[in-house]
GROMACS .gro file of N, CA, C and O in nm:
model
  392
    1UNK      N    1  -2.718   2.982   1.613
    1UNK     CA    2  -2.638   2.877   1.556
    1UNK      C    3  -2.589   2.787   1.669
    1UNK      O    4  -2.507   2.835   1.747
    2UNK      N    5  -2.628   2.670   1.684
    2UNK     CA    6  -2.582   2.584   1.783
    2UNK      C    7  -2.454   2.514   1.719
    2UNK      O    8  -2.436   2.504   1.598
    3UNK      N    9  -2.382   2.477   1.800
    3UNK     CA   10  -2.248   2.383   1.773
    3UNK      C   11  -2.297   2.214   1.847
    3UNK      O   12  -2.324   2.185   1.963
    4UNK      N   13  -2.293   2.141   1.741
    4UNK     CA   14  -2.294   1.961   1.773
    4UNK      C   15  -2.190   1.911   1.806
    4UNK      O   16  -2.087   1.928   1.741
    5UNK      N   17  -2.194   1.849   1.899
    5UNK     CA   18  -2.069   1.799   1.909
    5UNK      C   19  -2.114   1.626   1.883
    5UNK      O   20  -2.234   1.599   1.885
    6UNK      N   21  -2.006   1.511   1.857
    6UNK     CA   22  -2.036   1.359   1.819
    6UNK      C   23  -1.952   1.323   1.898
    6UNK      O   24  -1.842   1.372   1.923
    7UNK      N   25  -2.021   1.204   1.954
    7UNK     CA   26  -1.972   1.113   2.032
    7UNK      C   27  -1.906   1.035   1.986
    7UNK      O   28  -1.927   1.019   1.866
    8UNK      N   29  -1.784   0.937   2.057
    8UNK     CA   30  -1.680   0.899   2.010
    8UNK      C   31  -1.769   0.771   1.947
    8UNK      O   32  -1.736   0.728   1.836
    9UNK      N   33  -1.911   0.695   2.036
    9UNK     CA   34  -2.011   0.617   1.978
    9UNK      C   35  -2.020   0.629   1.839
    9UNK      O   36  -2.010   0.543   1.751
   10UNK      N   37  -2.051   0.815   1.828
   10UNK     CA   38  -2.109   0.822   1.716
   10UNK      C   39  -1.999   0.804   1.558
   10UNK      O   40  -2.021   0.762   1.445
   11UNK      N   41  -1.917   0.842   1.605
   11UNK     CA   42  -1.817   0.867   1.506
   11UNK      C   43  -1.762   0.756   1.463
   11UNK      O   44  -1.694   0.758   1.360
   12UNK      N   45  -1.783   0.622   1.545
   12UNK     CA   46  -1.730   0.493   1.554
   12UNK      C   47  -1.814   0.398   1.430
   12UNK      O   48  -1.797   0.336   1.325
   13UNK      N   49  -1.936   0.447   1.548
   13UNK     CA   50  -2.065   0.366   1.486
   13UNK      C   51  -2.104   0.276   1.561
   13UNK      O   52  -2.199   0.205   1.529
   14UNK      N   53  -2.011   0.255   1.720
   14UNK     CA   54  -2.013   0.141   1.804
   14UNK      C   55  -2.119   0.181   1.909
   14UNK      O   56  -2.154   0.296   1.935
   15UNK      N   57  -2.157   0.083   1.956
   15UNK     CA   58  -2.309   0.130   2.069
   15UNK      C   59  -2.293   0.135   2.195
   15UNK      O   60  -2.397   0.149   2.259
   16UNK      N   61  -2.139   0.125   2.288
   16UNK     CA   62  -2.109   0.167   2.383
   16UNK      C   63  -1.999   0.227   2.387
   16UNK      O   64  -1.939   0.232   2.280
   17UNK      N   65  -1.947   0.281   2.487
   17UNK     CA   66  -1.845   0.352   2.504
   17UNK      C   67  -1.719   0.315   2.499
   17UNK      O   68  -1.622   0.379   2.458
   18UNK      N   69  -1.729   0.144   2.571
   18UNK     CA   70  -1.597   0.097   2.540
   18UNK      C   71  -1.599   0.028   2.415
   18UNK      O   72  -1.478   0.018   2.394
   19UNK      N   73  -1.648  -0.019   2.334
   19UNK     CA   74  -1.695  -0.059   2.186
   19UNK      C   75  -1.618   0.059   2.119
   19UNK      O   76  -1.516   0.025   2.059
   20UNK      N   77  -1.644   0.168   2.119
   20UNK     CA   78  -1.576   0.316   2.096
   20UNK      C   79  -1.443   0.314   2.099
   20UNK      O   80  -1.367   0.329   2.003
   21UNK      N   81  -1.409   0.292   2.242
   21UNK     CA   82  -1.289   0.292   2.267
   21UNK      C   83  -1.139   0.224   2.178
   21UNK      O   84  -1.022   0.252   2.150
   22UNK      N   85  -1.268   0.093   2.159
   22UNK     CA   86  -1.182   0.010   2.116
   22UNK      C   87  -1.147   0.029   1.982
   22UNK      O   88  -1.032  -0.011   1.963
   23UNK      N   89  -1.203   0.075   1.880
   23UNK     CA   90  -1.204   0.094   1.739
   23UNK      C   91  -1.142   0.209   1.764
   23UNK      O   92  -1.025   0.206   1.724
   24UNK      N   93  -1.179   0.323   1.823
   24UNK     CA   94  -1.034   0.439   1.811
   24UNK      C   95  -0.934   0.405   1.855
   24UNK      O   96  -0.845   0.483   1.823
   25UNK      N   97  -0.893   0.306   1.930
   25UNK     CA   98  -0.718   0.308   1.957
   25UNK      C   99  -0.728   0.208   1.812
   25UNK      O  100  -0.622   0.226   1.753
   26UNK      N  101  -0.805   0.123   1.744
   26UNK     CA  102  -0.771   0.053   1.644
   26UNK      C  103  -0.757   0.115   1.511
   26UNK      O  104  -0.712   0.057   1.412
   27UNK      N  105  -0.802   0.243   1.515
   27UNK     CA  106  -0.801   0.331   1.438
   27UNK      C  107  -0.694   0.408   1.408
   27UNK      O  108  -0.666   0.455   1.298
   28UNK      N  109  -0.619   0.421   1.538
   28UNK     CA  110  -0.500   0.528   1.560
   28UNK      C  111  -0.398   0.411   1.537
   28UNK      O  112  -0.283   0.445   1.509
   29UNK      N  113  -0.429   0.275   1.547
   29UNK     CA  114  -0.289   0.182   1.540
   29UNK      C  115  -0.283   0.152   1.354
   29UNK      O  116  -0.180   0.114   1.299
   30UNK      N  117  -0.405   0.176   1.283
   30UNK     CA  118  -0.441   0.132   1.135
   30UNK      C  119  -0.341   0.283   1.073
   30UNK      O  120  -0.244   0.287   0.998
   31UNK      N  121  -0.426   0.404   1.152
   31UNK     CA  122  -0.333   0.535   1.067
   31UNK      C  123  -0.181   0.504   1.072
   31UNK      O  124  -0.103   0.529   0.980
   32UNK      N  125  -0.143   0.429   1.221
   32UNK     CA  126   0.000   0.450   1.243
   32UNK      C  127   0.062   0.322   1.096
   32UNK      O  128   0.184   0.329   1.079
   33UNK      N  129   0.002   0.238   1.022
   33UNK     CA  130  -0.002   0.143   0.958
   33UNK      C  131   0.039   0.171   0.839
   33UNK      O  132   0.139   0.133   0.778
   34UNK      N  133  -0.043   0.236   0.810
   34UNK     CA  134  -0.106   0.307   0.654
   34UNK      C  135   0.038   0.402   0.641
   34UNK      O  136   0.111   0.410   0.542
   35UNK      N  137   0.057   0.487   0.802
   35UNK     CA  138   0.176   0.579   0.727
   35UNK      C  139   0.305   0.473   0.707
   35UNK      O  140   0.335   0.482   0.589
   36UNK      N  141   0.356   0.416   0.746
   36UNK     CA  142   0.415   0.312   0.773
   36UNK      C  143   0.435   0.256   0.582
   36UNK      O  144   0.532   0.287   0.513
   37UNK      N  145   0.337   0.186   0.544
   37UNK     CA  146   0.331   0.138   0.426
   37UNK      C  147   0.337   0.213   0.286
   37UNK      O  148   0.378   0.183   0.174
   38UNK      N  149   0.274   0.334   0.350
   38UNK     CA  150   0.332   0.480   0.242
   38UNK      C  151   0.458   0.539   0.239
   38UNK      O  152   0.496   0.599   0.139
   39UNK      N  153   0.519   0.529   0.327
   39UNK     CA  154   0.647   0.542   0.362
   39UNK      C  155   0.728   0.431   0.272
   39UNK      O  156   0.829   0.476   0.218
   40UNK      N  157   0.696   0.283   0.246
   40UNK     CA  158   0.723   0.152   0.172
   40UNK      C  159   0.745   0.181   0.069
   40UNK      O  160   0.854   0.185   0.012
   41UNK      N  161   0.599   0.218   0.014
   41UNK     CA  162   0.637   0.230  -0.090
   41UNK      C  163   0.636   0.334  -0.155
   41UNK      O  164   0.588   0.328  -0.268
   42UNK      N  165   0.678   0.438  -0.115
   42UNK     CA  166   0.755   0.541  -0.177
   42UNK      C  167   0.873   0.520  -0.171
   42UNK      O  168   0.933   0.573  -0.265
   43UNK      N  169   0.966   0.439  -0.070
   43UNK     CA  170   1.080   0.384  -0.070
   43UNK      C  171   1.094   0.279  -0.205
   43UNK      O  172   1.199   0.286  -0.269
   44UNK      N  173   0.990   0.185  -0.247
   44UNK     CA  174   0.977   0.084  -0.312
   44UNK      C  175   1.019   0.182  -0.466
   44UNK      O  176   1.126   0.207  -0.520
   45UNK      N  177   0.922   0.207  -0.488
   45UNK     CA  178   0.943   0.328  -0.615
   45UNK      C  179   1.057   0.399  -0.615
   45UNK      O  180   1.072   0.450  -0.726
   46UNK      N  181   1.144   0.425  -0.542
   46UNK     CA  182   1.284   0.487  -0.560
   46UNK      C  183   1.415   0.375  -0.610
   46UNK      O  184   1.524   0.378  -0.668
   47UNK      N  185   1.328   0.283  -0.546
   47UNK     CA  186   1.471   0.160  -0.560
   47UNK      C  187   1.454   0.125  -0.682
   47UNK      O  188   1.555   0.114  -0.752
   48UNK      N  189   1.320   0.099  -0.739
   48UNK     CA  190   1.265   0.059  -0.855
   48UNK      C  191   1.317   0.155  -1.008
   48UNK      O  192   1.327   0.115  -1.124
   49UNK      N  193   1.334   0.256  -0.966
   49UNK     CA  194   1.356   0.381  -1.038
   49UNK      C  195   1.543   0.337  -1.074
   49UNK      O  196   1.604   0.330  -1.180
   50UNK      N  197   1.574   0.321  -0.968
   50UNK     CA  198   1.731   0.294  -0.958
   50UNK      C  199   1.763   0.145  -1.068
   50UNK      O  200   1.835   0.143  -1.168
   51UNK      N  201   1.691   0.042  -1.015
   51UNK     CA  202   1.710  -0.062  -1.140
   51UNK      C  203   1.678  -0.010  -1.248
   51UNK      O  204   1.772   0.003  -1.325
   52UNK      N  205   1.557   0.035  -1.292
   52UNK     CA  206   1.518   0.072  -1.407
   52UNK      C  207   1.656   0.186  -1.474
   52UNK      O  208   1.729   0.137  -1.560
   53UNK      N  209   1.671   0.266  -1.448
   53UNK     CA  210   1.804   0.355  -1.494
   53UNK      C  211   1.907   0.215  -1.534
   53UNK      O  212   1.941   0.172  -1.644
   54UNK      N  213   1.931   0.178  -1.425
   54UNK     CA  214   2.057   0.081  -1.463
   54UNK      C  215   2.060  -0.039  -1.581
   54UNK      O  216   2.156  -0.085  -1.644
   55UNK      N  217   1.893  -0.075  -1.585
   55UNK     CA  218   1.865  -0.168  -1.661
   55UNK      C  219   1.897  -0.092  -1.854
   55UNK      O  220   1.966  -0.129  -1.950
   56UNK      N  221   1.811   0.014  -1.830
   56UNK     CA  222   1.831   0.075  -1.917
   56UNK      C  223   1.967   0.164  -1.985
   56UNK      O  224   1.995   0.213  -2.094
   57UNK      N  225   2.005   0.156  -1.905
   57UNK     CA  226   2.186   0.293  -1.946
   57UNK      C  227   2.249   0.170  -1.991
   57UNK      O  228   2.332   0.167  -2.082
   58UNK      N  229   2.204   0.059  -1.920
   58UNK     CA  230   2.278  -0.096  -1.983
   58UNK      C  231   2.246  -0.185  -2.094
   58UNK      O  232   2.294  -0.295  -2.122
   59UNK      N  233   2.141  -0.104  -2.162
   59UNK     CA  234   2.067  -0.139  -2.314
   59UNK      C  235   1.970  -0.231  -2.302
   59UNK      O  236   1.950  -0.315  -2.390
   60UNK      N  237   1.867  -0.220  -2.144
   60UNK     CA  238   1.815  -0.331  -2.130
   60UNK      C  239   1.686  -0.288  -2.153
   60UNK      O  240   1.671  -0.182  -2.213
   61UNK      N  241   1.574  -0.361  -2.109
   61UNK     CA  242   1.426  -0.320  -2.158
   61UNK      C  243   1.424  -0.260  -2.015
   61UNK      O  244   1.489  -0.306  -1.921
   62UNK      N  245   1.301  -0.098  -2.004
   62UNK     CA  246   1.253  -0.073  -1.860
   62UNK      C  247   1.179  -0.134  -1.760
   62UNK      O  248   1.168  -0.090  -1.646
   63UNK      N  249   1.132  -0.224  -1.799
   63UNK     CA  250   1.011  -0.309  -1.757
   63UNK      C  251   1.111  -0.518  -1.777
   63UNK      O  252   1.170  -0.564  -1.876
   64UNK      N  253   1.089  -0.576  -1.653
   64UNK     CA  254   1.127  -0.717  -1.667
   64UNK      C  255   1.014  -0.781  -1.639
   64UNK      O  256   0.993  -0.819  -1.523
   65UNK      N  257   0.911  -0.806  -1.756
   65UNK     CA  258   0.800  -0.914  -1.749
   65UNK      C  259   0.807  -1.064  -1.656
   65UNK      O  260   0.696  -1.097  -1.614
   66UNK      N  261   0.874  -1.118  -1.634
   66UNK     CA  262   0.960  -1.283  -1.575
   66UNK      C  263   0.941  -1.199  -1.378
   66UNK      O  264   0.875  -1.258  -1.292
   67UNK      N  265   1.002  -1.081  -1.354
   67UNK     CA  266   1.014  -1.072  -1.263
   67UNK      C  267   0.889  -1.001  -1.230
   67UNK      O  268   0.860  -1.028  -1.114
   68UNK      N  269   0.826  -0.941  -1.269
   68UNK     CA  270   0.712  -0.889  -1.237
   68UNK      C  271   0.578  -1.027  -1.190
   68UNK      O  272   0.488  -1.042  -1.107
   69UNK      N  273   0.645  -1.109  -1.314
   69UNK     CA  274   0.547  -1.247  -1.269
   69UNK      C  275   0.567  -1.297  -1.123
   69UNK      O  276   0.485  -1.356  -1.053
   70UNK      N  277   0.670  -1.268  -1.098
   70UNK     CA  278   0.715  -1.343  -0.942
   70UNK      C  279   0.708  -1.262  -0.851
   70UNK      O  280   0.728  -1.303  -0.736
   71UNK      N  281   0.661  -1.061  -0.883
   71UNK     CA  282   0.618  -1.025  -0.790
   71UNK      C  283   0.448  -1.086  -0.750
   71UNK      O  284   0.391  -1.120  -0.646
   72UNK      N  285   0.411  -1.076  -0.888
   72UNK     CA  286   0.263  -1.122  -0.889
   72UNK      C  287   0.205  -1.186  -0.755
   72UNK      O  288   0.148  -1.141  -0.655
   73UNK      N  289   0.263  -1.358  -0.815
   73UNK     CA  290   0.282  -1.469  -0.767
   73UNK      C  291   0.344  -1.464  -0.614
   73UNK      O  292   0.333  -1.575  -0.562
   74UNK      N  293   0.397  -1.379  -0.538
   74UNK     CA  294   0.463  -1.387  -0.426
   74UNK      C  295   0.363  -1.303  -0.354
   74UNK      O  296   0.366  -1.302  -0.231
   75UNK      N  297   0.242  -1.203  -0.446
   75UNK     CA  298   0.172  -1.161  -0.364
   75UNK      C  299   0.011  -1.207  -0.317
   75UNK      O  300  -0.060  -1.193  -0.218
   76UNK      N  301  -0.001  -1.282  -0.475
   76UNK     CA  302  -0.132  -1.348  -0.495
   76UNK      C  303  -0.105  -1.494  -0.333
   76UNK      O  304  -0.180  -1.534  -0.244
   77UNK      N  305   0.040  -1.526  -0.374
   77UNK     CA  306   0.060  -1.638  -0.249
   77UNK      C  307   0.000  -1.597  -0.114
   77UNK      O  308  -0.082  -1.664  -0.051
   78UNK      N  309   0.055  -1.466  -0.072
   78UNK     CA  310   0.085  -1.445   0.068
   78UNK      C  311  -0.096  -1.406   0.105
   78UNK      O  312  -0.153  -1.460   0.199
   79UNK      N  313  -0.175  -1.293   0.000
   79UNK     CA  314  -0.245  -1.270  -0.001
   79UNK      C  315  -0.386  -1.312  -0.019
   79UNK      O  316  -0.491  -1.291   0.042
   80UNK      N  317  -0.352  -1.373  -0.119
   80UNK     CA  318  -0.457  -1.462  -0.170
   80UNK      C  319  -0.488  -1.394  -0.327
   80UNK      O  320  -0.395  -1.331  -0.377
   81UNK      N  321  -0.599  -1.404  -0.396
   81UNK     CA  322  -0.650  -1.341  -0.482
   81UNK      C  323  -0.655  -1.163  -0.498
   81UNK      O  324  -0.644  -1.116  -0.611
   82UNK      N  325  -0.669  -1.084  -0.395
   82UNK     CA  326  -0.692  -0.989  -0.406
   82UNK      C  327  -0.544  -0.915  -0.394
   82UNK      O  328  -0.536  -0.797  -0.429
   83UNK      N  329  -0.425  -0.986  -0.344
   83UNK     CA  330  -0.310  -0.939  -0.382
   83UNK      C  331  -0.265  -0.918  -0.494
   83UNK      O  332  -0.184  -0.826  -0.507
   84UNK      N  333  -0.312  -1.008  -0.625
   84UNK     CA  334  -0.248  -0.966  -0.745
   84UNK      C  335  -0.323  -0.874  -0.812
   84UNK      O  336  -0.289  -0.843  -0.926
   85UNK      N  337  -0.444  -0.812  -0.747
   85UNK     CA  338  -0.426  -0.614  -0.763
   85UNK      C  339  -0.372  -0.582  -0.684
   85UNK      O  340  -0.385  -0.460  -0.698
   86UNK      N  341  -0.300  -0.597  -0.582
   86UNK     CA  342  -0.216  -0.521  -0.511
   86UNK      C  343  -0.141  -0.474  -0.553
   86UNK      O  344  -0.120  -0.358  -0.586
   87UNK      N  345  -0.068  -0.596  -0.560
   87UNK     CA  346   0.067  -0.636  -0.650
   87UNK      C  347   0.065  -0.513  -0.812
   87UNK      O  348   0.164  -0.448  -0.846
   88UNK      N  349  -0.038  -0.511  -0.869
   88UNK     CA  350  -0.034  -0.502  -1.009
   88UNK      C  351  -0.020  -0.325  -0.952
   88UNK      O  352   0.058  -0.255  -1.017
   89UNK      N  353  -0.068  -0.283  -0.876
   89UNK     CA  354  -0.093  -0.128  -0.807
   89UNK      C  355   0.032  -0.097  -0.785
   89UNK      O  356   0.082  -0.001  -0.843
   90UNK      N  357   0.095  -0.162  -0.709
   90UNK     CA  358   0.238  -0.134  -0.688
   90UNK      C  359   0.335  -0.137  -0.820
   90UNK      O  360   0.426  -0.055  -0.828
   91UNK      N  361   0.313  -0.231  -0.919
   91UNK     CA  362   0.420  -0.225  -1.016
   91UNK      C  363   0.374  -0.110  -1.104
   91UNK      O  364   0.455  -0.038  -1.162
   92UNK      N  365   0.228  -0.093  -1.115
   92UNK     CA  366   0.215   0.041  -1.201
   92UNK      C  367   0.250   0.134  -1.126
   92UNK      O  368   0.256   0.236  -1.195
   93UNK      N  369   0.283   0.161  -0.992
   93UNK     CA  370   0.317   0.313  -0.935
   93UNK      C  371   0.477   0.298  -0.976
   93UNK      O  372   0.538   0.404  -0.986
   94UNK      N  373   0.545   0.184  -0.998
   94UNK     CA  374   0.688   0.248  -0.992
   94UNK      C  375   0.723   0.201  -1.121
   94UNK      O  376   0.835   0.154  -1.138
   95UNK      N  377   0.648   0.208  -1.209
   95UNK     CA  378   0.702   0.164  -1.374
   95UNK      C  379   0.717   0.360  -1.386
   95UNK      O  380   0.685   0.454  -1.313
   96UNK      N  381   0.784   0.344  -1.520
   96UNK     CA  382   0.824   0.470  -1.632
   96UNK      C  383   0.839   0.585  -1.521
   96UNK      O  384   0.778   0.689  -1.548
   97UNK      N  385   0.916   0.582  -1.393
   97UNK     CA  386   0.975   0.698  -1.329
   97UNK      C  387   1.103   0.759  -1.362
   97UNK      O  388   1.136   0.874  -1.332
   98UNK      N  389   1.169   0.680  -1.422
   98UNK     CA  390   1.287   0.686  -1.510
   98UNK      C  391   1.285   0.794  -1.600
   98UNK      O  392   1.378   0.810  -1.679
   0.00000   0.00000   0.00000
């Protein structure tokens, strides 16, 4: 049974070493990113949770259609087109936690 080992080339996909280099520290700065934004919005979803209770114990609807439009719209802006699935990803993770 031999053991393989992969080159940082290989694992990259880049064809030199510093090509390599460069996508793993860009790699390790994207993970440091990603946790970063998961961290967001799991924060996002708690706060969201908190209006929603309040909206509701206050006889209101769980869901505010008007403001959801202006998350839309504030993400489709910044983003372009592919933000308002972003956008729509995010409001379905923190709807009905209540």
């Amino acid at each position: 049974m031999s053991l393989t080992t992969t080159s940082p080339a290989c694992e990259t996909g880049a064809r030199t070493p510093e090509a390599a280099a460069l996508i793993g520290d860009a790699r390790e700065r994207i993970d440091s990113l990603d946790d970063r934004i998961i961290g967001l919005i799991q924060e996002r979803m708690a706060v969201s949770a908190v209006i929603q209770e309040a909206r509701i114990s206050s006889g209101g609807r769980r869901v505010n259609l008007a403001r959801e439009m202006e998350v839309l719209s504030r993400y489709r802006d910044a983003v372009g087109k592919p933000g308002t699935s972003l956008a729509m990803t995010l409001l379905e993770l923190c709807r009905g936690r209540v």
